[in-house]
């Protein structure tokens, strides 16, 4: 089918439908549309909360078992692996996710991920050897990596453009809520009891995910038009067909354009390989099934590579500015700097501040946009890192008297500022900047690179600290954060309030220039 026929095959809006859609977006219907999308995101948000809980598990386990005299005991080497093996295994889950969600869909992928999550929580509860802890960490790492791409793709594909940023930030906030919940459980209960109670989260998430619809964009890409229409009606306030007719028509055009673009790519490849150019485009029929090489070449097109470069670099500078490398060793660093609170209390406070920053991001992202929030957040983190470097240098090298309130305030500011922008926003970009054809693999690849970077900085923290001292670590990551400010200023466009089609065209224009 040529382009003209393919476009004609899509149903045109019925007369008067534009007026109906206009009415349905009035204030008396808007709340229903928003409510239905929030309901869909609740299940996804529970998965994100489970993810956040698992991320801080090494801090709790290492704090309880490192050189412990009772129960299990972990030596220095075992503790370092508990702190990093999860990050090492997450890229495997990310790459597996790109294939699975493309075949099974976003909803089934999010259902499937609860299996390793539940198994990991129970293994931690029942662990009687370091190897059971390692196995649980591997299961958690694969599950976390598997989760990122389908959840981000789902958010981008079900949300309306004017509230996508707010809803995406709302979902990402549940990651830091997971930090807070797990730290609270670790503070109130023994570490084993905390792991057992945590089993309830993936069970609840499975039930909630079962009740939500599949992504209408994925269904359209698979040719399941009636199911896609039903899904969109559910997501737009359980509306009638007439009320969603215009938006559904645009989604069909968007998905059809993606399919036609790939068809044209394959046709051009076949003509070039055969050397025959006499058949008009309208009569040319693709006979060759795309090979793996063809799929890779299609993935490496500028429409994917330009946003991929943006997101990967953003993640790199996030790890520097947020001091990701320090996370497994937070308690040790707080102790070395004589922070005037017990380390366990400070971990809870840090989680509260992260939640506060994330809520602030929700309130501001629609008003000021992702680009401005990114610049403010990255700048604040860079200032905190450099200030921590100056303070640590003065008390360790110049032997000045300590002022414990200073690092306390700097760490509090850092944890608030991280979630004001640079923590949630790159994940929101994954749900927006990649075209439909390739979004699964691109999102999975970004998540894999994120966790590879996290593993490398975490595993090398002690070595780096031995090489350049603690103040040198703060200075290094602070300087990288300053470079990150420049990167965000030059390369990050504003995507807030734009449709997925408009964002894709913006990146296409960047490539043309």
Coordinates of C-alpha atoms in Angstrom, one line a residue:
X1 CA 0.0 0.0 0.0
X2 CA 1.5 3.4 -1.0
X3 CA 1.5 6.5 1.1
X4 CA -1.7 7.9 -0.3
X5 CA -3.6 4.7 0.1
X6 CA -2.3 4.1 3.6
X7 CA -3.4 7.6 4.6
X8 CA -6.8 7.3 3.0
X9 CA -7.3 4.0 4.9
X10 CA -7.4 5.9 8.2
X11 CA -10.9 7.0 9.1
X12 CA -11.5 10.8 8.9
X13 CA -13.2 12.5 11.8
X14 CA -16.9 12.6 11.5
X15 CA -18.6 16.0 10.8
X16 CA -19.0 17.9 14.0
X17 CA -16.5 15.7 15.9
X18 CA -14.1 18.7 16.4
X19 CA -16.9 20.6 18.2
X20 CA -17.6 17.6 20.3
X21 CA -14.0 17.2 21.3
X22 CA -13.8 20.9 22.1
X23 CA -16.8 20.4 24.4
X24 CA -15.3 17.4 26.1
X25 CA -12.1 19.3 26.9
X26 CA -14.1 22.0 28.7
X27 CA -13.6 22.4 32.5
X28 CA -16.5 20.1 33.4
X29 CA -15.0 17.1 31.5
X30 CA -11.3 18.0 32.0
X31 CA -11.2 16.5 35.5
X32 CA -12.5 13.1 34.3
X33 CA -9.7 13.0 31.6
X34 CA -7.1 13.8 34.1
X35 CA -8.5 11.4 36.7
X36 CA -8.4 8.5 34.3
X37 CA -4.8 9.1 33.4
X38 CA -3.9 9.4 37.1
X39 CA -5.6 6.1 37.8
X40 CA -3.6 4.5 35.0
X41 CA -0.4 5.9 36.5
X42 CA -1.1 4.6 40.1
X43 CA -0.1 1.1 39.1
X44 CA 3.0 2.3 37.3
X45 CA 3.8 4.5 40.3
X46 CA 3.6 1.5 42.7
X47 CA 6.2 -0.2 40.5
X48 CA 8.4 3.0 40.7
X49 CA 8.0 3.0 44.5
X50 CA 9.2 -0.7 44.5
X51 CA 12.2 0.4 42.4
X52 CA 13.0 3.2 44.9
X53 CA 12.8 0.8 47.8
X54 CA 15.2 -1.7 46.2
X55 CA 17.8 1.0 45.3
X56 CA 18.4 1.8 49.0
X57 CA 18.5 -1.9 50.1
X58 CA 22.3 -2.0 50.0
X59 CA 22.5 0.9 52.4
X60 CA 20.3 -0.9 54.9
X61 CA 21.8 -4.3 54.5
X62 CA 25.4 -3.1 54.6
X63 CA 24.6 -0.9 57.6
X64 CA 23.2 -3.9 59.5
X65 CA 25.6 -6.7 58.4
X66 CA 29.0 -5.0 57.8
X67 CA 31.4 -6.7 60.3
X68 CA 28.3 -7.7 62.4
X69 CA 28.9 -9.9 65.4
X70 CA 25.5 -11.7 65.2
X71 CA 23.4 -13.1 62.4
X72 CA 25.1 -12.8 59.0
X73 CA 28.3 -10.8 58.7
X74 CA 29.8 -9.2 55.6
X75 CA 33.5 -8.3 55.3
X76 CA 34.7 -5.3 53.3
X77 CA 34.9 -7.1 50.0
X78 CA 31.5 -8.7 50.4
X79 CA 30.0 -5.4 51.3
X80 CA 31.4 -3.7 48.3
X81 CA 29.8 -6.3 46.0
X82 CA 26.4 -6.0 47.8
X83 CA 26.7 -2.3 47.1
X84 CA 27.4 -2.6 43.4
X85 CA 26.3 -6.0 42.1
X86 CA 22.7 -4.7 41.7
X87 CA 23.9 -1.9 39.5
X88 CA 26.0 -4.4 37.4
X89 CA 23.0 -6.6 36.6
X90 CA 20.6 -3.8 35.8
X91 CA 21.8 -3.3 32.1
X92 CA 20.9 -6.9 31.4
X93 CA 17.4 -6.3 32.5
X94 CA 17.3 -3.0 30.4
X95 CA 18.4 -4.8 27.2
X96 CA 16.0 -7.7 27.8
X97 CA 13.2 -5.2 28.4
X98 CA 13.6 -3.5 25.0
X99 CA 12.7 -6.8 23.3
X100 CA 10.0 -8.0 25.6
X101 CA 8.0 -4.8 25.8
X102 CA 8.0 -4.6 22.0
X103 CA 6.6 -8.1 21.7
X104 CA 4.3 -8.3 24.7
X105 CA 3.4 -4.7 25.2
X106 CA 3.9 -2.2 28.0
X107 CA 1.3 -3.6 30.3
X108 CA 2.4 -7.2 30.2
X109 CA 6.0 -6.2 30.6
X110 CA 5.1 -4.2 33.8
X111 CA 3.2 -7.3 35.1
X112 CA 6.1 -9.6 34.4
X113 CA 8.6 -7.5 36.3
X114 CA 6.9 -8.2 39.6
X115 CA 8.1 -11.8 39.5
X116 CA 11.8 -11.1 40.1
X117 CA 10.9 -8.3 42.5
X118 CA 8.8 -10.5 44.7
X119 CA 11.4 -13.3 44.6
X120 CA 14.2 -10.8 45.5
X121 CA 12.4 -9.5 48.6
X122 CA 11.7 -13.0 49.9
X123 CA 15.3 -14.1 49.3
X124 CA 16.6 -11.1 51.3
X125 CA 14.2 -12.0 54.2
X126 CA 15.3 -15.7 54.2
X127 CA 19.0 -15.1 53.5
X128 CA 21.3 -17.3 55.6
X129 CA 24.5 -16.7 53.5
X130 CA 26.2 -14.0 51.5
X131 CA 25.4 -15.9 48.3
X132 CA 21.7 -15.6 49.0
X133 CA 22.2 -11.9 49.3
X134 CA 24.1 -11.9 46.0
X135 CA 21.3 -13.8 44.3
X136 CA 18.7 -11.4 45.6
X137 CA 20.8 -8.5 44.4
X138 CA 21.0 -10.0 41.0
X139 CA 17.3 -10.5 40.8
X140 CA 16.7 -6.9 42.0
X141 CA 19.2 -5.6 39.4
X142 CA 17.6 -7.4 36.5
X143 CA 14.1 -6.4 37.7
X144 CA 15.0 -2.7 38.1
X145 CA 16.6 -2.6 34.7
X146 CA 13.7 -4.4 33.1
X147 CA 11.2 -1.9 34.7
X148 CA 12.5 1.4 33.5
X149 CA 11.8 1.4 29.8
X150 CA 8.2 0.1 29.7
X151 CA 7.1 2.4 32.5
X152 CA 8.6 5.5 30.8
X153 CA 7.2 4.5 27.4
X154 CA 3.8 3.9 29.0
X155 CA 3.7 7.4 30.6
X156 CA 4.7 9.1 27.3
X157 CA 2.1 7.2 25.3
X158 CA -1.0 7.6 27.5
X159 CA -0.6 11.2 28.7
X160 CA -2.0 14.3 27.1
X161 CA 0.7 16.8 26.1
X162 CA -0.3 19.6 28.5
X163 CA -0.1 17.3 31.6
X164 CA 2.5 14.8 30.5
X165 CA 5.3 16.5 32.4
X166 CA 3.3 16.8 35.6
X167 CA 2.1 13.2 35.5
X168 CA 5.6 11.9 34.6
X169 CA 7.1 13.8 37.5
X170 CA 4.3 12.5 39.7
X171 CA 5.3 8.9 38.8
X172 CA 9.0 9.6 39.3
X173 CA 8.3 11.0 42.8
X174 CA 7.3 7.5 43.8
X175 CA 10.9 6.5 43.5
X176 CA 12.0 8.8 46.3
X177 CA 8.9 7.9 48.2
X178 CA 10.2 4.3 47.9
X179 CA 13.5 5.6 49.4
X180 CA 11.6 7.1 52.3
X181 CA 9.4 4.1 52.9
X182 CA 12.3 1.6 52.9
X183 CA 14.5 3.8 55.2
X184 CA 11.5 4.2 57.6
X185 CA 11.0 0.4 57.6
X186 CA 14.8 -0.1 58.3
X187 CA 14.6 2.5 61.1
X188 CA 11.4 0.9 62.7
X189 CA 12.1 -2.8 62.2
X190 CA 14.9 -5.2 61.9
X191 CA 16.4 -5.5 58.4
X192 CA 14.7 -8.9 57.9
X193 CA 11.3 -7.7 58.9
X194 CA 11.7 -4.7 56.6
X195 CA 12.4 -7.0 53.6
X196 CA 9.4 -9.2 54.4
X197 CA 7.0 -6.2 54.7
X198 CA 8.4 -5.0 51.4
X199 CA 7.0 -8.1 49.6
X200 CA 3.5 -6.4 49.8
X201 CA 4.5 -3.8 47.3
X202 CA 5.0 -5.9 44.1
X203 CA 1.9 -7.9 45.0
X204 CA -0.2 -4.7 45.2
X205 CA 1.5 -3.4 42.0
X206 CA 0.5 -6.6 40.1
X207 CA -3.1 -6.2 41.0
X208 CA -3.2 -2.5 40.1
X209 CA -1.4 -3.1 36.8
X210 CA -3.8 -5.8 35.8
X211 CA -6.7 -3.3 35.9
X212 CA -5.2 -0.6 33.6
X213 CA -5.4 -0.6 29.8
X214 CA -2.6 -1.2 27.4
X215 CA -0.9 1.7 25.6
X216 CA -3.0 2.8 22.6
X217 CA 0.1 3.7 20.7
X218 CA 1.6 0.2 21.0
X219 CA -1.8 -1.4 20.1
X220 CA -2.0 0.8 16.9
X221 CA 1.6 -0.2 16.0
X222 CA 0.5 -3.8 16.2
X223 CA -2.6 -3.2 14.1
X224 CA -5.1 -3.7 16.9
X225 CA -7.3 -0.7 16.1
X226 CA -10.4 -1.6 18.1
X227 CA -8.4 -2.3 21.3
X228 CA -6.5 0.9 20.9
X229 CA -9.7 2.9 20.6
X230 CA -11.1 1.2 23.7
X231 CA -7.8 2.0 25.6
X232 CA -7.9 5.7 24.6
X233 CA -11.5 6.0 25.6
X234 CA -10.6 4.6 29.1
X235 CA -7.6 6.9 29.4
X236 CA -9.7 10.0 28.4
X237 CA -12.3 9.8 31.1
X238 CA -14.1 6.7 29.9
X239 CA -15.4 8.8 27.0
X240 CA -17.5 7.9 24.0
X241 CA -16.1 7.2 20.6
X242 CA -17.1 10.7 19.3
X243 CA -15.3 12.4 22.2
X244 CA -11.9 10.9 21.4
X245 CA -12.3 10.7 17.6
X246 CA -10.0 13.6 16.7
X247 CA -7.2 12.5 19.0
X248 CA -7.4 8.9 17.9
X249 CA -7.2 10.0 14.3
X250 CA -4.0 11.9 15.0
X251 CA -2.5 8.9 16.8
X252 CA -3.3 6.7 13.8
X253 CA -1.6 9.2 11.5
X254 CA 1.4 9.3 13.8
X255 CA 1.8 5.5 13.9
X256 CA 1.1 5.2 10.2
X257 CA 3.9 7.7 9.4
X258 CA 6.3 5.7 11.5
X259 CA 5.4 2.5 9.6
X260 CA 5.7 4.2 6.2
X261 CA 9.1 5.7 7.1
X262 CA 10.4 2.2 7.8
X263 CA 8.8 0.8 4.7
X264 CA 10.5 3.5 2.6
X265 CA 13.8 2.7 4.3
X266 CA 13.5 -0.9 3.3
X267 CA 12.4 -0.1 -0.3
X268 CA 15.4 2.2 -0.8
X269 CA 17.7 -0.5 0.5
X270 CA 16.2 -3.1 -1.9
X271 CA 16.5 -0.8 -4.9
X272 CA 20.1 0.0 -4.0
X273 CA 21.0 -3.6 -3.7
X274 CA 19.3 -4.6 -7.0
X275 CA 20.4 -1.6 -9.0
X276 CA 16.8 -1.3 -10.5
X277 CA 15.1 2.1 -10.2
X278 CA 12.4 1.9 -12.9
X279 CA 9.5 1.0 -10.7
X280 CA 7.6 4.1 -9.3
X281 CA 7.3 4.4 -5.6
X282 CA 3.5 4.0 -5.7
X283 CA 3.9 0.5 -7.4
X284 CA 6.9 -0.7 -5.4
X285 CA 6.2 -3.5 -3.0
X286 CA 8.7 -4.5 -0.3
X287 CA 9.3 -8.3 -0.6
X288 CA 12.3 -8.7 1.7
X289 CA 11.8 -9.2 5.4
X290 CA 14.0 -6.9 7.4
X291 CA 17.1 -8.6 8.7
X292 CA 18.9 -7.9 12.0
X293 CA 21.4 -5.7 10.2
X294 CA 18.5 -3.7 8.7
X295 CA 17.0 -3.2 12.1
X296 CA 20.3 -2.0 13.5
X297 CA 20.9 0.4 10.6
X298 CA 17.3 1.8 11.1
X299 CA 17.9 2.2 14.8
X300 CA 21.2 4.2 14.1
X301 CA 19.3 6.9 12.2
X302 CA 19.7 10.5 13.4
X303 CA 16.2 10.6 14.7
X304 CA 17.3 8.1 17.4
X305 CA 21.0 9.1 17.8
X306 CA 20.4 12.8 18.5
X307 CA 18.1 12.3 21.5
X308 CA 20.1 9.3 22.6
X309 CA 23.2 11.5 22.8
X310 CA 21.3 14.1 24.8
X311 CA 19.9 11.6 27.3
X312 CA 23.1 9.6 27.8
X313 CA 25.1 12.7 28.5
X314 CA 22.4 14.0 30.8
X315 CA 22.6 10.8 32.8
X316 CA 26.4 11.0 33.0
X317 CA 26.3 14.6 34.5
X318 CA 23.5 13.5 36.8
X319 CA 25.7 10.9 38.4
X320 CA 28.4 13.5 38.9
X321 CA 26.2 16.2 40.3
X322 CA 24.1 14.0 42.6
X323 CA 27.2 12.1 44.1
X324 CA 25.7 8.8 43.1
X325 CA 29.1 7.2 43.9
X326 CA 28.7 8.1 47.6
X327 CA 25.2 6.5 48.1
X328 CA 26.3 3.1 49.4
X329 CA 28.8 4.8 51.7
X330 CA 26.6 7.6 53.0
X331 CA 26.8 6.5 56.6
X332 CA 30.6 6.4 56.5
X333 CA 30.8 9.9 54.9
X334 CA 28.3 11.4 57.3
X335 CA 30.4 10.0 60.2
X336 CA 33.7 11.3 58.8
X337 CA 32.3 14.8 58.5
X338 CA 30.8 14.7 62.0
X339 CA 27.3 15.6 60.8
X340 CA 25.4 16.4 64.0
X341 CA 22.7 13.6 63.5
X342 CA 22.9 9.9 63.7
X343 CA 23.5 8.5 60.3
X344 CA 20.3 6.4 60.2
X345 CA 18.2 9.5 61.0
X346 CA 20.0 11.4 58.4
X347 CA 19.2 8.8 55.7
X348 CA 15.5 9.3 56.6
X349 CA 15.8 13.1 56.4
X350 CA 17.6 12.8 53.1
X351 CA 14.7 10.8 51.7
X352 CA 12.2 13.3 53.1
X353 CA 14.1 16.1 51.3
X354 CA 14.2 14.2 48.1
X355 CA 10.4 13.7 48.2
X356 CA 10.0 17.5 48.9
X357 CA 12.2 18.3 45.9
X358 CA 10.2 15.9 43.7
X359 CA 6.8 17.5 44.8
X360 CA 8.2 20.9 44.1
X361 CA 9.2 19.7 40.6
X362 CA 5.6 18.5 40.1
X363 CA 4.3 21.9 40.9
X364 CA 6.8 23.8 38.8
X365 CA 7.5 21.7 35.7
X366 CA 4.3 22.8 33.8
X367 CA 5.0 26.5 34.7
X368 CA 8.7 26.8 34.0
X369 CA 9.4 23.8 31.9
X370 CA 12.0 21.0 32.0
X371 CA 14.9 23.0 30.6
X372 CA 14.8 25.7 33.3
X373 CA 14.3 23.2 36.1
X374 CA 17.3 21.2 34.8
X375 CA 19.5 24.3 34.8
X376 CA 18.5 25.4 38.3
X377 CA 18.8 21.9 39.7
X378 CA 22.2 21.2 38.1
X379 CA 23.5 24.6 39.2
X380 CA 22.4 24.0 42.8
X381 CA 24.0 20.5 42.9
X382 CA 27.3 21.8 41.4
X383 CA 27.5 24.5 44.1
X384 CA 26.8 22.0 46.8
X385 CA 29.5 19.6 45.6
X386 CA 32.1 22.3 45.2
X387 CA 31.2 23.8 48.6
X388 CA 31.6 20.3 50.2
X389 CA 35.0 20.1 48.6
X390 CA 36.1 23.4 50.0
X391 CA 34.8 22.5 53.5
X392 CA 36.4 19.1 53.5
X393 CA 39.7 20.5 52.3
X394 CA 39.8 23.2 55.0
X395 CA 39.2 20.7 57.9
X396 CA 41.5 17.9 56.6
X397 CA 44.3 19.7 54.9
X398 CA 44.4 23.2 56.5
X399 CA 43.3 21.8 59.9
X400 CA 40.6 24.4 60.5
X401 CA 38.1 23.6 63.2
X402 CA 35.0 21.7 62.1
X403 CA 31.6 23.3 61.8
X404 CA 29.3 20.2 61.5
X405 CA 26.2 22.3 60.6
X406 CA 27.8 23.3 57.3
X407 CA 28.0 19.8 55.7
X408 CA 24.5 19.1 57.2
X409 CA 23.0 22.1 55.4
X410 CA 24.9 21.3 52.2
X411 CA 23.8 17.7 52.1
X412 CA 20.2 18.7 52.8
X413 CA 20.3 21.3 50.0
X414 CA 21.9 18.7 47.7
X415 CA 19.2 16.1 48.3
X416 CA 16.4 18.6 47.8
X417 CA 18.0 20.1 44.6
X418 CA 18.7 16.7 43.0
X419 CA 15.0 15.9 42.8
X420 CA 14.0 19.4 41.8
X421 CA 15.1 18.6 38.3
X422 CA 18.1 16.4 37.3
X423 CA 16.8 13.2 38.9
X424 CA 13.3 12.9 37.3
X425 CA 13.7 14.9 34.1
X426 CA 16.1 12.7 32.1
X427 CA 13.7 9.8 32.7
X428 CA 10.8 12.0 31.5
X429 CA 12.8 12.8 28.4
X430 CA 13.0 9.0 27.6
X431 CA 9.2 9.0 27.4
X432 CA 9.1 11.9 25.0
X433 CA 12.2 12.4 22.8
X434 CA 12.4 9.1 21.0
X435 CA 10.2 8.2 18.0
X436 CA 7.7 5.4 18.3
X437 CA 9.8 3.1 16.0
X438 CA 12.7 2.4 18.2
X439 CA 11.4 3.9 21.5
X440 CA 11.6 0.5 23.3
X441 CA 15.2 -0.2 22.4
X442 CA 16.3 3.4 22.8
X443 CA 14.7 3.6 26.3
X444 CA 16.2 0.3 27.3
X445 CA 19.7 1.3 26.1
X446 CA 19.5 4.6 28.0
X447 CA 18.5 2.8 31.2
X448 CA 21.3 0.3 30.7
X449 CA 23.9 3.0 30.2
X450 CA 22.5 4.8 33.3
X451 CA 23.2 1.8 35.5
X452 CA 26.5 1.0 34.0
X453 CA 27.6 4.5 34.9
X454 CA 26.1 4.0 38.4
X455 CA 28.0 0.8 38.8
X456 CA 31.3 2.3 37.7
X457 CA 31.1 5.3 40.0
X458 CA 30.0 3.3 43.0
X459 CA 32.6 0.6 42.5
X460 CA 35.4 3.1 42.1
X461 CA 34.4 5.5 44.9
X462 CA 36.8 4.0 47.5
X463 CA 39.7 3.8 45.0
X464 CA 39.0 7.4 43.9
X465 CA 38.9 8.5 47.5
X466 CA 42.2 6.8 48.2
X467 CA 43.7 8.6 45.2
X468 CA 42.5 12.2 45.6
X469 CA 41.0 12.1 49.1
X470 CA 37.4 12.9 50.0
X471 CA 37.7 16.6 49.1
X472 CA 39.1 15.6 45.7
X473 CA 36.0 13.5 45.0
X474 CA 33.7 16.4 45.8
X475 CA 35.8 18.8 43.6
X476 CA 35.9 16.3 40.7
X477 CA 32.2 15.7 40.6
X478 CA 31.4 19.4 41.2
X479 CA 33.5 20.4 38.2
X480 CA 31.8 17.7 36.0
X481 CA 28.4 19.1 37.2
X482 CA 29.5 22.6 36.0
X483 CA 30.2 21.0 32.5
X484 CA 26.7 19.5 32.8
X485 CA 25.2 22.9 33.2
X486 CA 26.8 23.9 29.9
X487 CA 25.6 20.7 28.2
X488 CA 22.0 21.3 29.3
X489 CA 22.0 24.9 28.3
X490 CA 23.2 24.1 24.8
X491 CA 21.5 20.8 23.9
X492 CA 18.3 20.4 25.9
X493 CA 15.2 21.8 24.1
X494 CA 12.0 22.5 25.9
X495 CA 9.5 19.6 25.4
X496 CA 6.9 20.6 27.9
X497 CA 3.4 20.9 26.4
X498 CA 4.3 19.5 23.0
X499 CA 2.9 16.3 21.4
X500 CA 5.1 13.4 20.7
X501 CA 4.8 14.1 17.0
X502 CA 5.9 17.8 17.5
X503 CA 8.9 16.7 19.6
X504 CA 10.0 14.2 17.0
X505 CA 9.8 16.8 14.3
X506 CA 11.9 19.2 16.4
X507 CA 14.7 16.7 16.5
X508 CA 14.3 16.1 12.8
X509 CA 14.9 19.8 12.2
X510 CA 18.0 19.7 14.4
X511 CA 19.3 17.0 12.2
X512 CA 18.5 19.0 9.1
X513 CA 20.6 21.9 10.4

